[in-house]
Structures are given as structure tokens and as C-alpha cells.
Amino acid sequence: MASFKILFSDYFNIDKSVLDLYGALNLCLSSDLPLFVDPFLLFASKKQEYKLLHKNIVEHLVILKNIAVENGTTAGKNNLFKFREIKQNWLGMSKYGNEGKGLGAKFAKNVVEAFNGFYNSFGNEVITEESHIEKLTILNSGVGKDFISDFTTNLILEYLLSYTEEFALKYLEPNQIKEFNIRCVFDEKLKVWLPKKFKLPFFYLEGNGDFIILTPIDILTKDDSIINNNEFFSNFKSVANSIDNHSLRESINQYFRSQLPKKPKKDDVNYAIKKTSLLFPEIIDYYIRLKEENKEAATKLSKEKIQEILDELIDSLTPLCDYLLKHSDFYSIVPTNSYDESLKRVMFLKSVIEDNDGYRIFYNDGKAISKEDTIQRIFRLTWYATPFDVNAEVNNGRGPADYKVSFGGEDSTIVEFKLGKSSSLTRNLENQTNIYKKASKSANDIKVILCYTEGDIKSVNRALTRLNLLNQENIVIIDAAPKRSASTVKGQKKHTILPFNNLPLAKMTKS
């Protein structure tokens, strides 16, 4: 049976340490990792090539600002304001595959309006050490984290391609490399993007596969960028009080207080913050300056976040997949229908976790990884090499469902994951999947509930009893609590994993 090759190192038959020494992220080639290139890490780095990249990004944004100011709202139709998602770096929020939306007409409209309004002074800052593109996200709700990620990656694409080419030529076999002609060089005089040829790793086992881009791990972050809207709003008062200009500080605080009702709610506070920032835009620069002054701490925190996601996803998922491959026929089953197939895989995952020490993948240094995202990604990997269509985070107008598994237009099943300790579990069990089913016209649904403690299990069972859902086949509780070693339990047999088709299911066809 072929090896399960979801990591870059496995796919190209190289040792993981080679990537570590080169400084590149070991990509997951089955789904995006929830990581992002953060331009602040380029600014904060001691590497001169990173500092130059940050400078080039700002200069390009100034070019766009000048075009926006010169042409007004019509500039939004200019393709220079639109950027495709660079899917070949396998970074982002897609739980399956690497397809994304990129930055299209909506982004172009928002950024042109920003440059002709509040952000007209971009590139001429005097309070901060440098200009930062993240400034565009602080008050502009239409320009967010996706902008930072996609824009930055597009503007440093030539560097990333060169970085990847250097690795490929040094460490990969000739048959694993192919030449690609990629638009990545901006001609400032002509104002066009020009192509350049690179020899890159590609999906050689699939024949005429797409290329792959490696990313240095020290420019990646998780969740929000280091300079971000949420933190600015949360720390507004402390930022205002840190301003060394006494007159400005007092004016900001006085105006902010004047915008608040007697008993302000969160929305009232946020409204007052925005109003104050529009009147005193310097406060945004003071917030950014605080980030600049504490760049070493921000860089350290980013590294910790990256290690966390690698521990949770890479180091946890791959052993499970290898285990399934070596000890079962899990990846070579004969297709039936979407409901049976989904239930089989959920039950097999339950067996691995409960009976074969698979629970360990949900713990890091003895602490539970309390995130639905982890089990969602693990479930997607159980559909490796399947003829079924498995779409993650399907949104059909009623909010996203975790997965929709389908085989043709008339056969589909919604699969949703929840933590047993979730405060919204009861409400979710009662309403949410029925809404998804109606929107998707799906006849079937499966709920998977991950529990870390006996208390979680009892709580879930009480909720199911109240809703008359106890012992329903399509509601599967997985006990991820740590288990005692079988050898330490008197008279207890050591668990062995059951063949996939012999799992102890109540029944395999939904009534």
C-alpha cells in the first residue's frame, strides 16, 4: 500500500529536518494550514532581504494610492487593485484544498475609497518609524485580514518563488521539478505585472500537476496580523494615555468621553472610538508606534503561535493518517452512499480515538486542544483519495456547515462537529442542522460531539434526553478523555483496531 503523503516532506521523499534547516514551513498538501504571511514580521526582522521586501510593499501601495487619488472612484475598475489568491502556498482558511477568493472588485472599491478619504496621508507618516499596510485595516471594515495576507503574498511572490526554486534545485530530484512561467514582476514604468520563469516543485505524482510554493516560517503568523483592528479597539484607552503630547492626549480623551452615553454598551464604545479616531487620526499611528517599539515581543509571540498550530495539526494529524493507512483498509473502501460513507468514517474515527489511543492527538503537553477546528481537519483527512465530493465550511445562505459530503446531485449528507462543553450545543442540536438541510436540500445529517471529560459526556446525554435525541444513530459522541494503559488494567485486553468494514455499528443504512 502506498505511503500516505500529505506533507511536503513525505510527498517529495525528503527528511523534515531539511526543511527545518532551510527555514521553510513543511506544508500540508491536502488542505491549507491556517497561517498567514504577516508584513510586520518583515519589518521587525533583522534580515535585510525581509526589510527590503517590507519597503517594496509600502512603495507599491503608495503607487496604488496615487492612482486612486488621480482617478477617483473610477480607479476601482483598474485591475492593479485586484489580486488573485496565491493558492499554491497552501496557507489560509480552507479546510479542504487550497482554493480562495483573492481580492476582487469589492476590495478595489473599498481601498480606492480609503485612499481618497481617511487614508490619504498613507506613506507620509511622521509618528511611526515606517509606513505599514496594516493601517488600512484599522477603521476600514471592508479591508481586513484577507487583504493583509493576499496583498502581501502577491507583492513578495517573486521572492517566494526564488526562495522555493533555490530549495528545489538543491534538495529535490529532477523529475520532481518543472519550469513555470508566473506573473510576479511589477514594471513601475508600464504599470503592469510581467511573467518570469522558475523551476519549482510540483505535483509530479499526478502527472501535469500544479506548482508548490514554500514559505519561510519566520514570516508567518496565526489568527490576526500583529497590527490589527481588534487589538486597536480593545487597547484604545491605553494607547490614548500613552501619547506623550499632553494637549493631544487630553483632547482625545475628552472627545472620546463626550461621545459616550451614560451607560455605554460595547457598540457605543466602538462607535465612540471610531468617531474619535476619525477626528484624531494620529492615535492610529501612536498605536502602530507602540507595536514598533515592542517588535521583539510581537515576533516572539508569533513564533509561539506558529509552534502551537504545528503541534496541533501537523504533528498530530500525520501519525493518525499513517496509523489508519497501515492498520486498516480505511482508504480503500468501496463507495456506498454519502450517509453510510460518512457514518462509517465517523465511527472509525471514534474507534481509533477511544480504543486505540487516538485520543492523544487531542492533547498537547497533557492539555486538551479544545478546538473544533482540529477534529474538523482530522475528519477531512479520512476522505483521502475518495470519489465523494467533500466540501468544508459549505455556506448555502444559512451560515456555514462544517462539511457537506455528496455523490451526485441527489445524494448528500451534512456532517457537523461540536465540543461537548460548548455552551451553544443544545441550541445547535435543536436547530442548526435542520436549517442546513433545508438550505442544501440534503436528506441526511450527522452530528459529531467531542468530549474531553466524563462530565462532558453526562452533560451531552442530558441535553440529548431533553431533546428526545438519545441513542440516535446520527448523533455520535466521541470520548477523547485520556485512557489508562491497557497493560495496567487487570484482566483488560490490549485494544486492537478493527477492520473498517467490521466496525460495531448499530446499522449501516439510515432508516
Short mmCIF file of C-alpha atoms in Angstrom, two decimals:
data_model
loop_
_atom_site.label_atom_id
_atom_site.label_comp_id
_atom_site.label_asym_id
_atom_site.label_seq_id
_atom_site.Cartn_x
_atom_site.Cartn_y
_atom_site.Cartn_z
CA MET A 1 0.00 0.00 0.00
CA ALA A 2 1.38 3.42 -0.92
CA SER A 3 2.55 5.79 1.75
CA PHE A 4 0.15 8.49 2.93
CA LYS A 5 1.77 11.66 1.59
CA ILE A 6 0.01 14.72 3.00
CA LEU A 7 3.15 16.65 3.99
CA PHE A 8 5.59 18.26 1.58
CA SER A 9 8.47 16.27 3.09
CA ASP A 10 6.62 12.98 2.63
CA TYR A 11 5.45 13.76 -0.89
CA PHE A 12 8.97 14.62 -2.06
CA ASN A 13 10.69 11.90 -0.01
CA ILE A 14 12.97 14.20 1.96
CA ASP A 15 13.65 14.38 5.67
CA LYS A 16 11.67 17.02 7.57
CA SER A 17 14.93 18.30 9.05
CA VAL A 18 15.97 19.52 5.59
CA LEU A 19 13.03 21.94 5.56
CA ASP A 20 13.69 22.93 9.17
CA LEU A 21 17.30 23.81 8.43
CA TYR A 22 16.27 25.76 5.33
CA GLY A 23 13.71 27.62 7.43
CA ALA A 24 10.67 26.65 5.35
CA LEU A 25 7.27 25.51 6.58
CA ASN A 26 6.56 21.83 5.98
CA LEU A 27 3.30 22.27 4.05
CA CYS A 28 0.20 20.13 4.36
CA LEU A 29 -0.75 19.29 0.77
CA SER A 30 -4.30 18.15 1.48
CA SER A 31 -5.62 21.39 2.97
CA ASP A 32 -4.50 24.89 3.82
CA LEU A 33 -2.81 25.49 7.14
CA PRO A 34 -4.47 28.42 8.99
CA LEU A 35 -1.33 30.58 8.80
CA PHE A 36 -0.64 33.92 7.13
CA VAL A 37 2.28 35.99 5.93
CA ASP A 38 2.48 38.99 8.25
CA PRO A 39 4.19 42.11 6.81
CA PHE A 40 5.06 43.33 10.30
CA LEU A 41 7.38 40.33 10.68
CA LEU A 42 9.19 41.52 7.56
CA PHE A 43 9.57 44.97 9.13
CA ALA A 44 10.66 43.57 12.51
CA SER A 45 13.18 41.10 11.11
CA LYS A 46 16.95 41.58 11.33
CA LYS A 47 17.28 40.11 7.84
CA GLN A 48 17.96 42.82 5.27
CA GLU A 49 16.12 40.97 2.50
CA TYR A 50 12.95 41.00 4.62
CA LYS A 51 13.31 44.69 5.40
CA LEU A 52 13.66 45.39 1.68
CA LEU A 53 10.51 43.35 0.98
CA HIS A 54 8.58 45.44 3.51
CA LYS A 55 9.85 48.64 1.89
CA ASN A 56 8.79 47.40 -1.56
CA ILE A 57 5.31 46.53 -0.29
CA VAL A 58 4.79 50.04 1.09
CA GLU A 59 6.13 51.63 -2.09
CA HIS A 60 3.72 49.59 -4.21
CA LEU A 61 0.82 50.64 -2.02
CA VAL A 62 1.84 54.30 -2.44
CA ILE A 63 1.73 53.77 -6.22
CA LEU A 64 -1.82 52.47 -5.88
CA LYS A 65 -2.73 55.39 -3.62
CA ASN A 66 -1.52 57.87 -6.23
CA ILE A 67 -3.56 56.12 -8.94
CA ALA A 68 -6.62 56.15 -6.67
CA VAL A 69 -6.27 59.86 -5.88
CA GLU A 70 -5.63 60.79 -9.52
CA ASN A 71 -8.55 58.80 -10.93
CA GLY A 72 -11.04 58.91 -8.07
CA THR A 73 -13.68 56.19 -7.79
CA THR A 74 -13.09 55.02 -11.37
CA ALA A 75 -9.71 53.66 -10.23
CA GLY A 76 -11.59 50.73 -8.70
CA LYS A 77 -12.05 49.32 -12.21
CA ASN A 78 -8.28 49.15 -12.67
CA ASN A 79 -7.00 45.57 -12.47
CA LEU A 80 -3.99 46.81 -10.49
CA PHE A 81 -6.34 46.97 -7.49
CA LYS A 82 -7.34 43.32 -7.86
CA PHE A 83 -5.20 40.43 -6.63
CA ARG A 84 -5.69 36.72 -7.03
CA GLU A 85 -5.21 34.40 -4.08
CA ILE A 86 -1.86 32.62 -4.29
CA LYS A 87 -3.26 29.17 -3.59
CA GLN A 88 -0.01 27.34 -4.28
CA ASN A 89 1.45 28.29 -0.88
CA TRP A 90 -1.21 26.18 0.88
CA LEU A 91 -1.89 28.80 3.54
CA GLY A 92 -5.26 30.23 4.55
CA MET A 93 -8.58 29.14 5.99
CA SER A 94 -9.75 26.44 3.59
CA LYS A 95 -10.06 23.14 5.48
CA TYR A 96 -10.01 21.18 2.25
CA GLY A 97 -7.94 22.04 -0.75
CA ASN A 98 -6.37 25.43 -1.27
CA GLU A 99 -8.91 27.47 -3.19
CA GLY A 100 -9.58 31.05 -2.07
CA LYS A 101 -11.33 34.16 -3.34
CA GLY A 102 -8.47 36.63 -3.53
CA LEU A 103 -9.07 40.39 -3.72
CA GLY A 104 -11.62 41.40 -6.32
CA ALA A 105 -13.98 44.26 -7.14
CA LYS A 106 -15.20 44.77 -3.56
CA PHE A 107 -11.67 45.14 -2.23
CA ALA A 108 -10.77 47.50 -5.10
CA LYS A 109 -13.76 49.73 -4.33
CA ASN A 110 -13.00 49.83 -0.58
CA VAL A 111 -9.30 50.57 -0.91
CA VAL A 112 -9.84 53.30 -3.53
CA GLU A 113 -12.39 54.96 -1.25
CA ALA A 114 -9.95 54.68 1.67
CA PHE A 115 -7.14 56.34 -0.27
CA ASN A 116 -9.45 59.18 -1.28
CA GLY A 117 -10.62 59.67 2.28
CA PHE A 118 -9.22 58.90 5.69
CA TYR A 119 -6.04 57.16 4.45
CA ASN A 120 -4.99 59.86 2.02
CA SER A 121 -1.92 60.52 4.19
CA PHE A 122 -0.64 56.94 3.83
CA GLY A 123 3.09 56.93 3.10
CA ASN A 124 3.68 60.33 4.72
CA GLU A 125 3.61 59.28 8.39
CA VAL A 126 5.92 61.08 10.83
CA ILE A 127 4.98 59.40 14.12
CA THR A 128 5.86 55.86 13.12
CA GLU A 129 9.25 54.58 12.05
CA GLU A 130 7.84 53.32 8.73
CA SER A 131 4.51 53.11 6.92
CA HIS A 132 2.56 49.89 7.45
CA ILE A 133 -0.08 48.50 5.09
CA GLU A 134 -1.98 47.09 8.09
CA LYS A 135 -3.02 50.68 8.82
CA LEU A 136 -5.67 50.26 6.14
CA THR A 137 -7.45 47.65 8.25
CA ILE A 138 -7.81 49.61 11.49
CA LEU A 139 -11.03 51.51 10.72
CA ASN A 140 -11.99 50.17 7.30
CA SER A 141 -14.34 47.21 7.84
CA GLY A 142 -14.12 46.30 4.15
CA VAL A 143 -10.35 45.76 4.29
CA GLY A 144 -9.34 43.00 6.70
CA LYS A 145 -7.03 40.08 7.33
CA ASP A 146 -7.59 38.65 3.85
CA PHE A 147 -6.24 41.89 2.42
CA ILE A 148 -3.08 41.63 4.52
CA SER A 149 -2.47 38.02 3.57
CA ASP A 150 -3.31 38.09 -0.14
CA PHE A 151 -1.82 41.52 -0.81
CA THR A 152 1.46 40.76 0.96
CA THR A 153 1.86 37.35 -0.68
CA ASN A 154 1.22 38.82 -4.14
CA LEU A 155 3.80 41.56 -3.61
CA ILE A 156 6.53 39.24 -2.33
CA LEU A 157 5.67 36.45 -4.78
CA GLU A 158 8.88 36.85 -6.79
CA TYR A 159 10.91 36.41 -3.59
CA LEU A 160 8.89 33.34 -2.52
CA LEU A 161 9.31 31.76 -5.95
CA SER A 162 13.07 32.37 -5.89
CA TYR A 163 13.20 31.00 -2.34
CA THR A 164 11.33 27.87 -3.43
CA GLU A 165 13.41 27.44 -6.60
CA GLU A 166 16.65 27.57 -4.62
CA PHE A 167 15.39 24.82 -2.31
CA ALA A 168 14.10 22.67 -5.17
CA LEU A 169 17.33 22.80 -7.17
CA LYS A 170 19.38 21.94 -4.09
CA TYR A 171 17.31 19.18 -2.47
CA LEU A 172 14.79 17.70 -4.93
CA GLU A 173 15.12 15.20 -7.78
CA PRO A 174 14.94 16.44 -11.40
CA ASN A 175 11.63 14.63 -12.00
CA GLN A 176 10.11 16.50 -9.04
CA ILE A 177 10.82 19.91 -10.58
CA LYS A 178 9.21 21.67 -13.52
CA GLU A 179 9.58 25.10 -15.12
CA PHE A 180 6.65 27.51 -14.75
CA ASN A 181 6.12 30.99 -16.18
CA ILE A 182 4.47 33.12 -13.48
CA ARG A 183 3.42 36.78 -13.38
CA CYS A 184 5.25 38.19 -10.37
CA VAL A 185 7.40 41.15 -11.51
CA PHE A 186 5.87 44.61 -11.42
CA ASP A 187 7.06 47.10 -14.03
CA GLU A 188 6.65 50.52 -12.38
CA LYS A 189 7.05 52.38 -15.67
CA LEU A 190 4.49 50.37 -17.62
CA LYS A 191 2.30 49.69 -14.55
CA VAL A 192 1.87 46.02 -15.48
CA TRP A 193 2.76 42.65 -13.98
CA LEU A 194 5.23 40.68 -16.11
CA PRO A 195 5.96 36.93 -16.11
CA LYS A 196 9.19 35.27 -15.01
CA LYS A 197 10.30 31.64 -15.27
CA PHE A 198 11.07 29.49 -12.23
CA LYS A 199 11.94 25.83 -11.70
CA LEU A 200 9.63 24.71 -8.94
CA PRO A 201 8.44 21.60 -7.10
CA PHE A 202 5.12 20.36 -8.46
CA PHE A 203 2.66 17.50 -8.01
CA TYR A 204 4.75 15.14 -10.09
CA LEU A 205 2.89 12.01 -8.95
CA GLU A 206 -0.29 13.43 -10.51
CA GLY A 207 1.36 13.98 -13.89
CA ASN A 208 0.74 17.53 -15.05
CA GLY A 209 0.25 18.88 -11.53
CA ASP A 210 0.36 22.44 -10.22
CA PHE A 211 3.46 24.03 -8.71
CA ILE A 212 4.04 24.43 -4.96
CA ILE A 213 5.42 27.47 -3.12
CA LEU A 214 7.43 27.20 0.09
CA THR A 215 7.23 29.97 2.70
CA PRO A 216 9.83 30.90 5.35
CA ILE A 217 8.36 30.03 8.73
CA ASP A 218 9.70 33.20 10.36
CA ILE A 219 7.35 35.48 8.39
CA LEU A 220 4.20 33.55 9.26
CA THR A 221 1.63 34.20 11.96
CA LYS A 222 -1.65 32.71 13.13
CA ASP A 223 -5.02 34.40 13.62
CA ASP A 224 -4.85 38.21 13.32
CA SER A 225 -1.87 40.10 11.97
CA ILE A 226 0.28 41.73 14.65
CA ILE A 227 -1.19 45.16 13.83
CA ASN A 228 -4.93 44.59 13.80
CA ASN A 229 -8.34 46.17 14.20
CA ASN A 230 -9.48 44.12 17.20
CA GLU A 231 -6.46 44.96 19.31
CA PHE A 232 -6.63 48.65 18.46
CA PHE A 233 -10.23 48.87 19.65
CA SER A 234 -9.52 46.79 22.76
CA ASN A 235 -6.49 48.90 23.74
CA PHE A 236 -7.78 52.29 22.63
CA LYS A 237 -7.73 53.85 26.12
CA SER A 238 -4.23 52.67 26.95
CA VAL A 239 -2.96 53.85 23.56
CA ALA A 240 -4.53 57.28 24.10
CA ASN A 241 -3.00 57.56 27.56
CA SER A 242 0.45 56.64 26.21
CA ILE A 243 0.60 59.70 23.94
CA ASP A 244 3.42 61.97 25.10
CA ASN A 245 1.82 65.12 23.70
CA HIS A 246 -0.20 66.31 26.72
CA SER A 247 -2.52 68.59 24.77
CA LEU A 248 -3.34 65.93 22.16
CA ARG A 249 -3.83 63.28 24.84
CA GLU A 250 -6.31 65.42 26.76
CA SER A 251 -8.20 66.40 23.60
CA ILE A 252 -8.57 62.75 22.55
CA ASN A 253 -9.77 61.58 25.95
CA GLN A 254 -12.19 64.47 26.34
CA TYR A 255 -13.72 63.99 22.89
CA PHE A 256 -13.95 60.21 23.40
CA ARG A 257 -15.85 60.67 26.68
CA SER A 258 -18.19 63.17 25.04
CA GLN A 259 -19.28 60.55 22.52
CA LEU A 260 -20.35 58.01 25.15
CA PRO A 261 -23.87 57.71 26.62
CA LYS A 262 -24.27 57.45 30.41
CA LYS A 263 -24.32 53.65 30.38
CA PRO A 264 -22.37 52.70 27.26
CA LYS A 265 -22.53 49.25 25.75
CA LYS A 266 -19.79 47.70 23.64
CA ASP A 267 -21.25 49.04 20.39
CA ASP A 268 -21.42 52.52 21.91
CA VAL A 269 -17.75 52.35 22.92
CA ASN A 270 -16.68 51.12 19.47
CA TYR A 271 -18.69 53.90 17.82
CA ALA A 272 -17.01 56.48 20.05
CA ILE A 273 -13.58 55.01 19.27
CA LYS A 274 -14.20 55.26 15.54
CA LYS A 275 -15.52 58.82 15.79
CA THR A 276 -12.53 59.86 17.88
CA SER A 277 -10.04 58.18 15.53
CA LEU A 278 -11.56 59.92 12.52
CA LEU A 279 -11.13 63.27 14.24
CA PHE A 280 -7.69 62.45 15.64
CA PRO A 281 -6.09 60.02 13.14
CA GLU A 282 -2.75 60.40 14.92
CA ILE A 283 -3.90 57.90 17.52
CA ILE A 284 -3.64 55.08 14.96
CA ASP A 285 -0.04 56.00 14.31
CA TYR A 286 0.64 56.03 18.06
CA TYR A 287 -0.85 52.52 18.29
CA ILE A 288 1.41 51.36 15.47
CA ARG A 289 4.41 53.06 17.08
CA LEU A 290 3.81 51.04 20.25
CA LYS A 291 3.95 47.91 18.09
CA GLU A 292 7.19 49.08 16.53
CA GLU A 293 8.70 49.71 19.94
CA ASN A 294 7.74 46.21 21.09
CA LYS A 295 8.51 44.36 17.87
CA GLU A 296 10.72 41.73 19.54
CA ALA A 297 7.92 40.68 21.89
CA ALA A 298 5.44 40.57 18.99
CA THR A 299 7.82 38.41 16.96
CA LYS A 300 8.31 36.02 19.89
CA LEU A 301 4.55 35.65 20.39
CA SER A 302 4.08 34.95 16.69
CA LYS A 303 6.66 32.14 16.85
CA GLU A 304 4.81 30.60 19.79
CA LYS A 305 1.53 30.68 17.87
CA ILE A 306 3.14 29.01 14.87
CA GLN A 307 4.55 26.23 17.03
CA GLU A 308 1.13 25.74 18.58
CA ILE A 309 -0.57 25.17 15.24
CA LEU A 310 2.21 22.86 14.08
CA ASP A 311 1.90 20.81 17.27
CA GLU A 312 -1.87 20.60 16.94
CA LEU A 313 -2.21 19.90 13.24
CA ILE A 314 1.00 18.64 11.64
CA ASP A 315 2.45 16.58 14.49
CA SER A 316 -0.98 15.25 15.44
CA LEU A 317 -2.68 14.60 12.12
CA THR A 318 0.04 12.76 10.25
CA PRO A 319 0.56 9.96 12.80
CA LEU A 320 -3.19 9.31 12.76
CA CYS A 321 -3.27 9.10 8.96
CA ASP A 322 -0.28 6.78 8.91
CA TYR A 323 -1.96 4.62 11.55
CA LEU A 324 -5.17 4.37 9.55
CA LEU A 325 -3.24 3.50 6.42
CA LYS A 326 -1.07 0.78 7.96
CA HIS A 327 -3.64 -0.90 10.19
CA SER A 328 -6.85 -0.77 8.17
CA ASP A 329 -8.45 -0.73 4.76
CA PHE A 330 -9.79 2.72 5.60
CA TYR A 331 -8.56 4.37 2.41
CA SER A 332 -9.53 1.59 0.02
CA ILE A 333 -13.21 1.08 0.80
CA VAL A 334 -15.91 0.54 -1.81
CA PRO A 335 -18.25 3.55 -2.06
CA THR A 336 -21.90 3.12 -0.98
CA ASN A 337 -23.81 6.36 -0.36
CA SER A 338 -22.93 9.65 1.31
CA TYR A 339 -24.70 8.93 4.61
CA ASP A 340 -23.31 5.41 5.08
CA GLU A 341 -19.87 6.54 3.99
CA SER A 342 -19.87 9.49 6.37
CA LEU A 343 -21.15 7.45 9.30
CA LYS A 344 -18.58 4.70 8.68
CA ARG A 345 -15.74 7.19 8.74
CA VAL A 346 -17.05 8.94 11.84
CA MET A 347 -17.41 5.60 13.63
CA PHE A 348 -13.97 4.51 12.56
CA LEU A 349 -12.54 7.77 13.86
CA LYS A 350 -14.42 7.13 17.12
CA SER A 351 -12.87 3.65 17.34
CA VAL A 352 -9.36 4.98 16.76
CA ILE A 353 -9.77 7.71 19.37
CA GLU A 354 -11.50 5.66 22.06
CA ASP A 355 -9.98 2.21 21.64
CA ASN A 356 -6.58 2.70 20.08
CA ASP A 357 -5.02 5.65 21.89
CA GLY A 358 -6.07 8.04 19.14
CA TYR A 359 -7.24 10.41 21.86
CA ARG A 360 -3.61 11.50 22.19
CA ILE A 361 -3.89 13.67 19.08
CA PHE A 362 -6.22 16.00 21.00
CA TYR A 363 -3.65 16.72 23.70
CA ASN A 364 -0.52 18.86 23.69
CA ASP A 365 1.77 18.59 26.73
CA GLY A 366 -1.06 16.96 28.64
CA LYS A 367 -3.55 19.74 27.90
CA ALA A 368 -6.65 19.25 25.79
CA ILE A 369 -6.75 21.03 22.43
CA SER A 370 -10.22 22.48 22.86
CA LYS A 371 -10.88 23.46 19.27
CA GLU A 372 -13.49 22.19 16.86
CA ASP A 373 -11.10 23.09 14.04
CA THR A 374 -8.76 20.23 14.96
CA ILE A 375 -11.31 17.41 14.66
CA GLN A 376 -12.80 19.02 11.55
CA ARG A 377 -9.45 18.86 9.77
CA ILE A 378 -8.83 15.31 11.01
CA PHE A 379 -12.20 14.20 9.64
CA ARG A 380 -11.34 15.70 6.24
CA LEU A 381 -8.19 13.60 6.10
CA THR A 382 -10.27 10.44 6.48
CA TRP A 383 -11.63 11.20 2.99
CA TYR A 384 -8.23 10.97 1.33
CA ALA A 385 -8.49 9.62 -2.25
CA THR A 386 -12.29 9.37 -2.17
CA PRO A 387 -14.70 9.59 -5.12
CA PHE A 388 -17.07 11.60 -2.91
CA ASP A 389 -17.25 15.37 -3.04
CA VAL A 390 -16.33 16.67 0.44
CA ASN A 391 -16.76 20.41 0.84
CA ALA A 392 -15.67 22.12 4.04
CA GLU A 393 -17.48 25.12 5.53
CA VAL A 394 -20.28 24.94 2.98
CA ASN A 395 -22.38 28.10 3.04
CA ASN A 396 -25.69 27.93 1.22
CA GLY A 397 -27.14 31.15 2.55
CA ARG A 398 -27.96 30.00 6.09
CA GLY A 399 -24.49 30.09 7.60
CA PRO A 400 -21.68 27.56 7.22
CA ALA A 401 -21.95 23.84 7.95
CA ASP A 402 -18.70 22.01 8.72
CA TYR A 403 -18.91 19.54 5.81
CA LYS A 404 -21.22 18.53 3.04
CA VAL A 405 -20.46 15.07 1.66
CA SER A 406 -22.09 14.31 -1.66
CA PHE A 407 -22.07 11.85 -4.54
CA GLY A 408 -24.06 13.39 -7.35
CA GLY A 409 -26.83 15.95 -7.04
CA GLU A 410 -29.34 13.78 -5.16
CA ASP A 411 -27.08 12.17 -2.53
CA SER A 412 -25.67 14.44 0.16
CA THR A 413 -25.06 14.46 3.91
CA ILE A 414 -24.23 17.31 6.28
CA VAL A 415 -21.61 16.50 8.93
CA GLU A 416 -21.13 18.95 11.80
CA PHE A 417 -18.68 18.88 14.71
CA LYS A 418 -19.09 20.31 18.20
CA LEU A 419 -17.30 20.20 21.54
CA GLY A 420 -19.27 18.61 24.37
CA LYS A 421 -18.55 21.55 26.65
CA SER A 422 -19.88 24.11 24.14
CA SER A 423 -22.49 26.39 25.69
CA SER A 424 -24.38 26.51 22.41
CA LEU A 425 -24.55 22.74 21.94
CA THR A 426 -28.20 22.25 22.98
CA ARG A 427 -29.44 25.06 20.76
CA ASN A 428 -27.29 23.78 17.93
CA LEU A 429 -28.59 20.23 18.22
CA GLU A 430 -32.13 21.50 18.15
CA ASN A 431 -31.95 23.90 15.24
CA GLN A 432 -28.83 24.23 13.18
CA THR A 433 -28.57 21.09 11.09
CA ASN A 434 -32.23 21.28 10.12
CA ILE A 435 -31.53 24.76 8.76
CA TYR A 436 -28.51 23.48 6.84
CA LYS A 437 -30.52 20.57 5.45
CA LYS A 438 -33.27 22.86 4.21
CA ALA A 439 -30.80 25.21 2.54
CA SER A 440 -28.78 22.40 0.97
CA LYS A 441 -31.77 20.19 0.17
CA SER A 442 -29.84 17.41 1.90
CA ALA A 443 -31.79 14.44 3.23
CA ASN A 444 -29.22 13.35 5.83
CA ASP A 445 -27.19 14.79 8.65
CA ILE A 446 -24.66 13.59 11.24
CA LYS A 447 -23.60 15.35 14.43
CA VAL A 448 -20.21 14.50 15.97
CA ILE A 449 -19.64 15.64 19.56
CA LEU A 450 -16.13 15.51 21.02
CA CYS A 451 -15.98 15.16 24.82
CA TYR A 452 -12.85 15.51 26.97
CA THR A 453 -14.31 14.50 30.34
CA GLU A 454 -16.93 12.23 31.86
CA GLY A 455 -18.74 15.42 32.88
CA ASP A 456 -18.92 16.50 29.22
CA ILE A 457 -20.46 13.14 28.28
CA LYS A 458 -23.07 13.32 31.07
CA SER A 459 -23.95 16.89 30.10
CA VAL A 460 -24.39 15.91 26.45
CA ASN A 461 -26.54 12.91 27.34
CA ARG A 462 -28.78 15.11 29.49
CA ALA A 463 -29.20 17.52 26.59
CA LEU A 464 -29.99 14.68 24.18
CA THR A 465 -32.54 13.26 26.64
CA ARG A 466 -34.32 16.61 26.92
CA LEU A 467 -34.49 16.83 23.14
CA ASN A 468 -35.57 13.18 22.71
CA LEU A 469 -32.43 12.52 20.69
CA LEU A 470 -30.70 9.98 22.94
CA ASN A 471 -29.31 6.88 21.15
CA GLN A 472 -29.85 8.35 17.70
CA GLU A 473 -27.53 6.73 15.18
CA ASN A 474 -26.64 10.02 13.51
CA ILE A 475 -25.52 11.71 16.76
CA VAL A 476 -22.10 10.32 17.62
CA ILE A 477 -20.35 11.08 20.90
CA ILE A 478 -16.57 10.59 20.88
CA ASP A 479 -14.86 10.13 24.24
CA ALA A 480 -11.45 11.82 23.93
CA ALA A 481 -10.64 11.59 27.65
CA PRO A 482 -7.16 10.17 28.45
CA LYS A 483 -7.23 6.38 28.90
CA ARG A 484 -5.21 4.22 31.24
CA SER A 485 -2.78 1.89 29.55
CA ALA A 486 -4.39 -1.48 28.90
CA SER A 487 -1.41 -3.25 30.48
CA THR A 488 -2.13 -1.53 33.80
CA VAL A 489 -5.77 -2.60 33.94
CA LYS A 490 -6.17 -6.09 35.36
CA GLY A 491 -7.94 -8.50 33.05
CA GLN A 492 -8.27 -5.92 30.29
CA LYS A 493 -7.20 -6.84 26.78
CA LYS A 494 -4.96 -4.55 24.76
CA HIS A 495 -7.14 -2.86 22.15
CA THR A 496 -6.56 -3.68 18.51
CA ILE A 497 -8.01 -1.69 15.69
CA LEU A 498 -10.91 -3.33 13.91
CA PRO A 499 -11.06 -3.72 10.13
CA PHE A 500 -13.05 -0.85 8.66
CA ASN A 501 -15.87 -2.98 7.35
CA ASN A 502 -16.23 -4.82 10.68
CA LEU A 503 -16.83 -1.83 12.91
CA PRO A 504 -19.54 -2.40 15.55
CA LEU A 505 -22.15 -0.11 14.04
CA ALA A 506 -25.75 -0.35 15.10
CA LYS A 507 -26.73 -0.36 11.45
CA MET A 508 -25.21 0.99 8.28
CA THR A 509 -28.31 2.20 6.48
CA LYS A 510 -30.34 5.03 7.86
CA SER A 511 -33.96 4.17 8.40
#
